[in-house]
Short mmCIF file of N, CA and C in Angstrom, two decimals:
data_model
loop_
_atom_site.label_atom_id
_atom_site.label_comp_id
_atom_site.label_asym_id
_atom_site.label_seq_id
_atom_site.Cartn_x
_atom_site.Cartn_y
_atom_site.Cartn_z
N UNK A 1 50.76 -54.28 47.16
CA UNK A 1 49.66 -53.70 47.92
C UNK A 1 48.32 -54.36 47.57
N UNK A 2 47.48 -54.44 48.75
CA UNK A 2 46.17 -55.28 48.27
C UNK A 2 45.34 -54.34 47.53
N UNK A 3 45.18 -52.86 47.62
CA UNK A 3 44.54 -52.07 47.20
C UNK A 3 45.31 -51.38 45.84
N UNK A 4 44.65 -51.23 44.84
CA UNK A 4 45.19 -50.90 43.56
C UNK A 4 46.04 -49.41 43.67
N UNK A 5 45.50 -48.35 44.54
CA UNK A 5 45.73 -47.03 44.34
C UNK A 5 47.03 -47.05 45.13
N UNK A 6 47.42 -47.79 45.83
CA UNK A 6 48.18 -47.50 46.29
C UNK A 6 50.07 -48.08 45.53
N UNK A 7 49.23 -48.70 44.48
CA UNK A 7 50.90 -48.83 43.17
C UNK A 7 51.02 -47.40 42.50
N UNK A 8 50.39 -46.89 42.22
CA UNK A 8 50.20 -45.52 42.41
C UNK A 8 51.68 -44.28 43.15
N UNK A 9 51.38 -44.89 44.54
CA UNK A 9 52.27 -44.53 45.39
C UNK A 9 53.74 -45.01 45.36
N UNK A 10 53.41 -46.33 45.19
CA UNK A 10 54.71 -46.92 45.20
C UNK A 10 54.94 -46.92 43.87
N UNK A 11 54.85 -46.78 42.79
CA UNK A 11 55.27 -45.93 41.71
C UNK A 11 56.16 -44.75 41.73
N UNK A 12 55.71 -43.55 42.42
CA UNK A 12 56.07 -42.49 42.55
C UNK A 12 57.11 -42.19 43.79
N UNK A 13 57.16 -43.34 44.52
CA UNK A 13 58.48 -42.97 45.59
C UNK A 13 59.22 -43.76 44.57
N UNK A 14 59.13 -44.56 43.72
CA UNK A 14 60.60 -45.44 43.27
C UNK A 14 61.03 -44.77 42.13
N UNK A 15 60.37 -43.86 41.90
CA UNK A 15 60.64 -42.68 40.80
C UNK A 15 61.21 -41.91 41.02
N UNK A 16 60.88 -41.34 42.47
CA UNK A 16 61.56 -40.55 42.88
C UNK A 16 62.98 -40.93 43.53
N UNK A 17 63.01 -42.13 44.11
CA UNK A 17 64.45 -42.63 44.38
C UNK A 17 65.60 -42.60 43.24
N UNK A 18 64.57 -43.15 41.98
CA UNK A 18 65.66 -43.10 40.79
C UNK A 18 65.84 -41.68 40.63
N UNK A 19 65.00 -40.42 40.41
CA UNK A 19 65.57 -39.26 40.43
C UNK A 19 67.06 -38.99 41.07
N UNK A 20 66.39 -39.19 42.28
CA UNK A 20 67.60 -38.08 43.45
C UNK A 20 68.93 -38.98 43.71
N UNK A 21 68.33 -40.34 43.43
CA UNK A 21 69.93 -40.91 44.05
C UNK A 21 69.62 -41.97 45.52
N UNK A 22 68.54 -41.11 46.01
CA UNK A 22 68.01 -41.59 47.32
C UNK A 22 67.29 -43.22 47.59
N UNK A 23 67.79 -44.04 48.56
CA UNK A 23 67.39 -45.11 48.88
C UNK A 23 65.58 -44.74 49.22
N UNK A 24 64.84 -45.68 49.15
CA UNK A 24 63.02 -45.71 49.37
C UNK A 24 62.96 -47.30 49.98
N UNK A 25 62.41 -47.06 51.40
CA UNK A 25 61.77 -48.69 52.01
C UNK A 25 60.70 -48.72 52.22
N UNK A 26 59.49 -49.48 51.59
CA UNK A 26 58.45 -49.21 51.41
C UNK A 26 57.54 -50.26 51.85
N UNK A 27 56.26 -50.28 52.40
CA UNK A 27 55.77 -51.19 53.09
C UNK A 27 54.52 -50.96 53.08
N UNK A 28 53.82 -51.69 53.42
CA UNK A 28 52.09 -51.57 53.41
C UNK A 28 51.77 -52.93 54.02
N UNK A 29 50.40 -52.20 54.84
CA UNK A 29 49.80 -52.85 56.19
C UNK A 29 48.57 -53.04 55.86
N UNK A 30 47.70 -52.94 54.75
CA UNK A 30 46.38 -53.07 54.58
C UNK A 30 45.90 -52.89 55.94
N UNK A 31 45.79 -51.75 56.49
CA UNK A 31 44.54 -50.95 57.25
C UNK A 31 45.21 -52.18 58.86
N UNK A 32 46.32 -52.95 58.62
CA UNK A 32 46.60 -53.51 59.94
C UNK A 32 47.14 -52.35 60.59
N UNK A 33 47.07 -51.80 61.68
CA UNK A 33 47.47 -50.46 62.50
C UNK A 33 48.69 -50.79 63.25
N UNK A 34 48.71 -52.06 63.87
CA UNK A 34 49.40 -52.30 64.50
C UNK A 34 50.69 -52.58 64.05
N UNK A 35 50.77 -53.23 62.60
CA UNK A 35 51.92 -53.61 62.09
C UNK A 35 52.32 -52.09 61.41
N UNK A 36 51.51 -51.40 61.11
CA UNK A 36 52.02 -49.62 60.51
C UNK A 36 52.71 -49.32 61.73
N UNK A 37 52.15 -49.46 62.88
CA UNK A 37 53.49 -48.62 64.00
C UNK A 37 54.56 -49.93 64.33
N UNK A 38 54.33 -50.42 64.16
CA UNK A 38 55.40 -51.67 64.45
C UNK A 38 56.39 -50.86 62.94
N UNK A 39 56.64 -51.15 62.28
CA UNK A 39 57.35 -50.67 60.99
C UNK A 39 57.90 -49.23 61.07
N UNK A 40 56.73 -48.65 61.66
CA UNK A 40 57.26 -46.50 61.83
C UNK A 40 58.33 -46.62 62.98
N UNK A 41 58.40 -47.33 63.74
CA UNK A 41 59.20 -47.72 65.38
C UNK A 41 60.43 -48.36 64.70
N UNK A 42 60.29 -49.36 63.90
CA UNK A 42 61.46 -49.89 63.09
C UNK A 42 61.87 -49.11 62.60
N UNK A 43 61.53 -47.81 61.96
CA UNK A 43 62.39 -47.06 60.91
C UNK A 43 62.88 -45.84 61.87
N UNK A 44 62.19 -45.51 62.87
CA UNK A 44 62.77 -44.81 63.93
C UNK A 44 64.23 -45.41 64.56
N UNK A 45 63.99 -46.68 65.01
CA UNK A 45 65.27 -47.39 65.41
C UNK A 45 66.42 -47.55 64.80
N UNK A 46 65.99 -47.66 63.25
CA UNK A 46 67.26 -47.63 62.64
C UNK A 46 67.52 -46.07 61.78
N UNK A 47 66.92 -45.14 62.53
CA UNK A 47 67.70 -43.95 62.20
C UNK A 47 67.33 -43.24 61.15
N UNK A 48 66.00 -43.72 60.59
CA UNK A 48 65.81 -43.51 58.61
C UNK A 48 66.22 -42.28 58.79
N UNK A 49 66.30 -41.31 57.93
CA UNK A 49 66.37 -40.08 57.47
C UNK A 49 65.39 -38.95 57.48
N UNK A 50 64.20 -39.92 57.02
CA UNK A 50 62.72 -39.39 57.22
C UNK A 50 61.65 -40.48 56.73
N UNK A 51 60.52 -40.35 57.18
CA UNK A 51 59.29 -41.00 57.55
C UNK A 51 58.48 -40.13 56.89
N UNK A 52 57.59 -41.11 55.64
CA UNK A 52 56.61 -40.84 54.87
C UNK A 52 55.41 -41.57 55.38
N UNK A 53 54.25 -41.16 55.75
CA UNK A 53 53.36 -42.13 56.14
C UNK A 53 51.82 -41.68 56.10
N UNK A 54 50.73 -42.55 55.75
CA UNK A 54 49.29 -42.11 55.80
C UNK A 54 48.96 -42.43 57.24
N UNK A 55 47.75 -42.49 57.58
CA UNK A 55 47.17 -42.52 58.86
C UNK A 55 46.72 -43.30 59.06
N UNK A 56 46.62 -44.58 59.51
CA UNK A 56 45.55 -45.80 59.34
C UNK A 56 44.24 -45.35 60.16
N UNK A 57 44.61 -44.70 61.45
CA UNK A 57 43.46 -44.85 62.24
C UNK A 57 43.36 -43.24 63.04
N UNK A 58 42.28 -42.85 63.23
CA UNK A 58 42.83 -41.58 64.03
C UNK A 58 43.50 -41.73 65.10
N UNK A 59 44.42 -40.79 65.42
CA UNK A 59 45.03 -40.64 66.67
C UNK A 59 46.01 -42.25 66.95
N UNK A 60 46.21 -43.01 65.97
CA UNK A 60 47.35 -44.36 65.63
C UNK A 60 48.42 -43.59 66.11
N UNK A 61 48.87 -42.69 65.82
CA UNK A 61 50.10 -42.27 64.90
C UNK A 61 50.66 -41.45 66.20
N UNK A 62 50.11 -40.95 67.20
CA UNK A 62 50.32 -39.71 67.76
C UNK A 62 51.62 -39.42 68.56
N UNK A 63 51.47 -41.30 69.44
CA UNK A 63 53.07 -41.22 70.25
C UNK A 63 54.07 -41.52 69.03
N UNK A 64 53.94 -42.20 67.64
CA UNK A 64 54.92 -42.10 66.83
C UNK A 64 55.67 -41.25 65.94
N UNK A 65 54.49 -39.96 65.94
CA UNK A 65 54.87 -38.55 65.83
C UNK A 65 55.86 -38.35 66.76
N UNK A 66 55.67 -38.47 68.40
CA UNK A 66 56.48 -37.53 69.00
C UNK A 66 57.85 -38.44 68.83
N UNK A 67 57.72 -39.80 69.26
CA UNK A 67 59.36 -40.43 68.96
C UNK A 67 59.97 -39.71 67.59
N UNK A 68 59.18 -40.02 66.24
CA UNK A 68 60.54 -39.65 65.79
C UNK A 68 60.95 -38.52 65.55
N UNK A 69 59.78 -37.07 66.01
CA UNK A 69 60.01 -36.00 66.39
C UNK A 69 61.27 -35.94 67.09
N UNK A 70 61.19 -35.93 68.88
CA UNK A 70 62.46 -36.80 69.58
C UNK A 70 63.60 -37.12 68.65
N UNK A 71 63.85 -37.74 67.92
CA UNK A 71 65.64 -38.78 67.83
C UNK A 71 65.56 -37.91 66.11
N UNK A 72 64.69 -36.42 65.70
CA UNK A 72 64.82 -35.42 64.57
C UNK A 72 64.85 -36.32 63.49
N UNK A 73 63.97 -37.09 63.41
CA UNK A 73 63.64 -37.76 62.12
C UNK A 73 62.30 -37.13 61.75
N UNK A 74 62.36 -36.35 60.39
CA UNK A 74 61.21 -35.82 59.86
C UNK A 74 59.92 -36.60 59.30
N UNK A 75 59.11 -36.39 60.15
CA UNK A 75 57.92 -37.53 59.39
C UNK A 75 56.33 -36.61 58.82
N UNK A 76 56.29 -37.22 57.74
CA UNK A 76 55.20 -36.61 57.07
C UNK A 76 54.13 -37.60 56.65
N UNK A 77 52.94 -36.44 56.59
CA UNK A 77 51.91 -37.35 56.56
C UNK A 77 51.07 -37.23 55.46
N UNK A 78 50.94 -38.12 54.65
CA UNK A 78 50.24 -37.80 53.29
C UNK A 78 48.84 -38.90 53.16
N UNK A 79 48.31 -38.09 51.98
CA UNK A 79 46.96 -38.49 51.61
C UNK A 79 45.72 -38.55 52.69
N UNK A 80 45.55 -38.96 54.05
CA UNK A 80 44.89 -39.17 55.27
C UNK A 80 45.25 -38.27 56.35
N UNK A 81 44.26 -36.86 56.71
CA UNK A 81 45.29 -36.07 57.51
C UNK A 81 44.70 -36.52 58.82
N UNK A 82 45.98 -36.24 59.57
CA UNK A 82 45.26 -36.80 61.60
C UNK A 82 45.93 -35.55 62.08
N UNK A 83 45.32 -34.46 62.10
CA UNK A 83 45.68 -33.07 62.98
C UNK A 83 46.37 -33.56 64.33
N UNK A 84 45.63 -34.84 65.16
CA UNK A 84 46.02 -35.12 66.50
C UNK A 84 47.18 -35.41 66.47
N UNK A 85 48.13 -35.73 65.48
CA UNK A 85 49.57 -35.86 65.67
C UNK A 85 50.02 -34.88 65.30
N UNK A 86 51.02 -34.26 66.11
CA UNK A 86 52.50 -33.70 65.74
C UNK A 86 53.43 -33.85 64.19
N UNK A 87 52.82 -33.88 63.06
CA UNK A 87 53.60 -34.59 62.25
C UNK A 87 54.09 -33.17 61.49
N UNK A 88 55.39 -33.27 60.41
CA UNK A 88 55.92 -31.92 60.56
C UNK A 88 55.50 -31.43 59.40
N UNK A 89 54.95 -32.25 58.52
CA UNK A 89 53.74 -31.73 57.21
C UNK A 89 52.43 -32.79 56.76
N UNK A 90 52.04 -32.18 56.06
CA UNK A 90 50.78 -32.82 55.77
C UNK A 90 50.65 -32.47 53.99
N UNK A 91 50.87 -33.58 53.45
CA UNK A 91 50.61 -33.35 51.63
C UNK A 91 49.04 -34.11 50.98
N UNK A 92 48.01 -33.55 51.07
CA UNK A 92 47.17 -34.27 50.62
C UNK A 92 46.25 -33.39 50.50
N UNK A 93 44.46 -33.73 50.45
CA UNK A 93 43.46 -32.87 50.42
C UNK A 93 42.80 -33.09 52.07
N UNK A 94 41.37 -32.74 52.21
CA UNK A 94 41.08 -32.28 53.31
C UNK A 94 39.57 -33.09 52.77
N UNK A 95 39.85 -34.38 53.36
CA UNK A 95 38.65 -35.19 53.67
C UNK A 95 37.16 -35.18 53.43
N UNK A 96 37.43 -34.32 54.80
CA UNK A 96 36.18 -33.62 55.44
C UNK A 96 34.93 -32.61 54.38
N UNK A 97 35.98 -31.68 54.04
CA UNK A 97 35.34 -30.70 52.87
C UNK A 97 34.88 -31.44 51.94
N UNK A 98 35.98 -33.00 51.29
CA UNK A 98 35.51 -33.08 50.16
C UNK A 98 34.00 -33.89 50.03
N UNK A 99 33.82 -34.73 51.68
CA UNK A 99 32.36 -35.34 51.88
C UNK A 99 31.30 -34.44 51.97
N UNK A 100 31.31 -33.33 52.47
CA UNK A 100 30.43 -32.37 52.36
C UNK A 100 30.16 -31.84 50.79
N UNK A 101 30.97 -31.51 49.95
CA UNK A 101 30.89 -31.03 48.58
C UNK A 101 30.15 -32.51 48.06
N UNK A 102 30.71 -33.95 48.21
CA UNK A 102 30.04 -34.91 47.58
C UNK A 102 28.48 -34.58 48.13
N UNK A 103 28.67 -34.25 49.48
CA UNK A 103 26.53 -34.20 50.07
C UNK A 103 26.00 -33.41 49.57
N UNK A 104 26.68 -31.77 49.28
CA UNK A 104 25.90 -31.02 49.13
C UNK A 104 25.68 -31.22 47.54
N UNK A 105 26.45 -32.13 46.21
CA UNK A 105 26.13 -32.02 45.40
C UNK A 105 24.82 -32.94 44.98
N UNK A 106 25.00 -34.00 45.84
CA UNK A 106 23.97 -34.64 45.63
C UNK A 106 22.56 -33.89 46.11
N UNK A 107 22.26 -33.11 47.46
CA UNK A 107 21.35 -32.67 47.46
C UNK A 107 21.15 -31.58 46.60
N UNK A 108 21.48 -30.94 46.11
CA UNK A 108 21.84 -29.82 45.04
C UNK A 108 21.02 -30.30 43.89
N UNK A 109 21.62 -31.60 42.85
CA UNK A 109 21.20 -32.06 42.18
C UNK A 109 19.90 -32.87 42.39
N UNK A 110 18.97 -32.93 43.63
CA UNK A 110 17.92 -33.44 43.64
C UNK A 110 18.10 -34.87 43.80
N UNK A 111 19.26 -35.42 43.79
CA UNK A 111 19.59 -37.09 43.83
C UNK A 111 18.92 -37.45 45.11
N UNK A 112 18.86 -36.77 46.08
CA UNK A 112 18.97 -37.07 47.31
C UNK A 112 17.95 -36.48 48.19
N UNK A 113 17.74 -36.93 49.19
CA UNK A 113 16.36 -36.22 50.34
C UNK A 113 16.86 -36.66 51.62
N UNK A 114 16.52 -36.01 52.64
CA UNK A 114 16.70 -36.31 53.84
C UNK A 114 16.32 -37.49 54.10
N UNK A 115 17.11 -38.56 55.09
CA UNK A 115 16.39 -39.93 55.19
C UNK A 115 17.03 -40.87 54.46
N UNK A 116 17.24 -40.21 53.34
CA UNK A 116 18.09 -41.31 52.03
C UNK A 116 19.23 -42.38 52.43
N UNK A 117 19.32 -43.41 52.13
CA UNK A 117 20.46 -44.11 52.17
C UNK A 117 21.39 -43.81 51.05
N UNK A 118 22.38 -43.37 51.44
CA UNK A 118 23.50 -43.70 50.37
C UNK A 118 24.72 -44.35 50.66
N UNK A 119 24.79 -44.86 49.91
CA UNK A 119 26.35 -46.01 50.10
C UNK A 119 27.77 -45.91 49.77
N UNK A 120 28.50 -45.97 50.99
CA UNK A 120 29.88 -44.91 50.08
C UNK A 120 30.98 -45.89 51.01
N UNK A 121 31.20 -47.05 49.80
CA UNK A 121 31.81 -47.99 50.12
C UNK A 121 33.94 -47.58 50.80
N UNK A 122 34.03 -48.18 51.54
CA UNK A 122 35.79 -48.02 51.96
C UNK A 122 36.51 -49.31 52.23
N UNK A 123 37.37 -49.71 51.71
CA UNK A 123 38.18 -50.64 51.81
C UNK A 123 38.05 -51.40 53.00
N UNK A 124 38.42 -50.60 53.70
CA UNK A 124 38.26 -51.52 55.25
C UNK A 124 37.11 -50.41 56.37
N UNK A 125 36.42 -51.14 57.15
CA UNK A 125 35.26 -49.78 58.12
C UNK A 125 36.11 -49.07 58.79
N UNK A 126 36.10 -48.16 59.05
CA UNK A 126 36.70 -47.43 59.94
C UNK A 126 37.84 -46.95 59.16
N UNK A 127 38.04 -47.18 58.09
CA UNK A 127 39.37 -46.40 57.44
C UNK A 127 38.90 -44.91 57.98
N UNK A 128 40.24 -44.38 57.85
CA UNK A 128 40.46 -42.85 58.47
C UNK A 128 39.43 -41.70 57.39
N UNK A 129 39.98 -42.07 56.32
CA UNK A 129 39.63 -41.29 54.67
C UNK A 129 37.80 -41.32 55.30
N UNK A 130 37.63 -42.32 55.65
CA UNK A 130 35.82 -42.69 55.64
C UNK A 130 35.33 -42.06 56.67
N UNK A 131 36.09 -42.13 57.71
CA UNK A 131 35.28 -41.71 58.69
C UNK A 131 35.67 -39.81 58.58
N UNK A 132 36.50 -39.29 57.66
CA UNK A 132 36.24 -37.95 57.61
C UNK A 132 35.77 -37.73 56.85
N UNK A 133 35.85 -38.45 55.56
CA UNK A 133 34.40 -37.99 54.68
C UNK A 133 32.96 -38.10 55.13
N UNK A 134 32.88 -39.11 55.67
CA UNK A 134 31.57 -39.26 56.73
C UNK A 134 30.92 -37.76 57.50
N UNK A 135 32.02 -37.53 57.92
CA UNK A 135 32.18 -36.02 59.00
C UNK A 135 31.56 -34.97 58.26
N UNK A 136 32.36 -35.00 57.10
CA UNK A 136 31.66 -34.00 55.98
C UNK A 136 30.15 -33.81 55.60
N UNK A 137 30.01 -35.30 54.97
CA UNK A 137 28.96 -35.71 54.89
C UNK A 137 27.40 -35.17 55.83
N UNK A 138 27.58 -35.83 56.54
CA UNK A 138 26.79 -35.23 58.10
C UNK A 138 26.46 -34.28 58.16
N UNK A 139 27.67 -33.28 57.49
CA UNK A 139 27.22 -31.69 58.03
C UNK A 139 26.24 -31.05 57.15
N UNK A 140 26.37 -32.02 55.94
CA UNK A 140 25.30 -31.53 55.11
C UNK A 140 23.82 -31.61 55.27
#
């Protein structure tokens, strides 16, 4: 993975494969969207069992929810939530809230004033994670 946090992840599914017994195919798209549904469509086609997946982009994901909804392949969506899909769980935190708690602590603590620039760097623009912390953010 190009991004560090995400050995992290792939740590913890190959951990968990050695647990249960269970095969893990694992892949990463650095924020490419197109090759994430190209790959979710591949694992639909060949039948996986179930589909683990983050969100690259809002609303990416939505007709790949319903396929593998369709052919009862369970797909879940972790760390990045996209409400706009159909997906049949969601394991992570809630974006949104946590950019607002980062705004309101900063204005809280006096760091900050209306007008202020602050810089709240993301891997790639438009990552999903950013643009709902952003959301948060704002509301503050």
């Amino acid at each position: 993975p190009a991004d560090p946090v995400w050995t992290y992840f792939l740590a913890g599914a190959k951990q968990w494969a050695s647990d249960t017994g269970n095969k893990v195919n694992t892949s990463f798209h650095n924020g490419d969207v197109a090759s994430q549904q190209e790959a979710i469509r591949a694992a639909i086609s060949a039948k996986a069992d179930g589909i683990v997946t983050t969100s690259p982009d809002p609303g990416s994901l939505i007709e790949l929810a319903k396929e593998a909804r369709a052919a009862n392949i369970p797909i879940i969506n972790f760390n990045t939530p996209d409400p706009k899909a159909n997906f049949n769980a969601y394991v992570g935190g809630d974006n949104v809230t946590f950019g607002k708690h980062w705004a309101q602590y900063l204005v809280d603590k006096g760091l900050v004033k209306k007008g202020d620039f602050v810089w709240m760097p993301v891997e790639i623009p438009g990552a999903t994670y950013g643009v709902q912390e952003e959301e948060g953010i704002k509301s503050v």
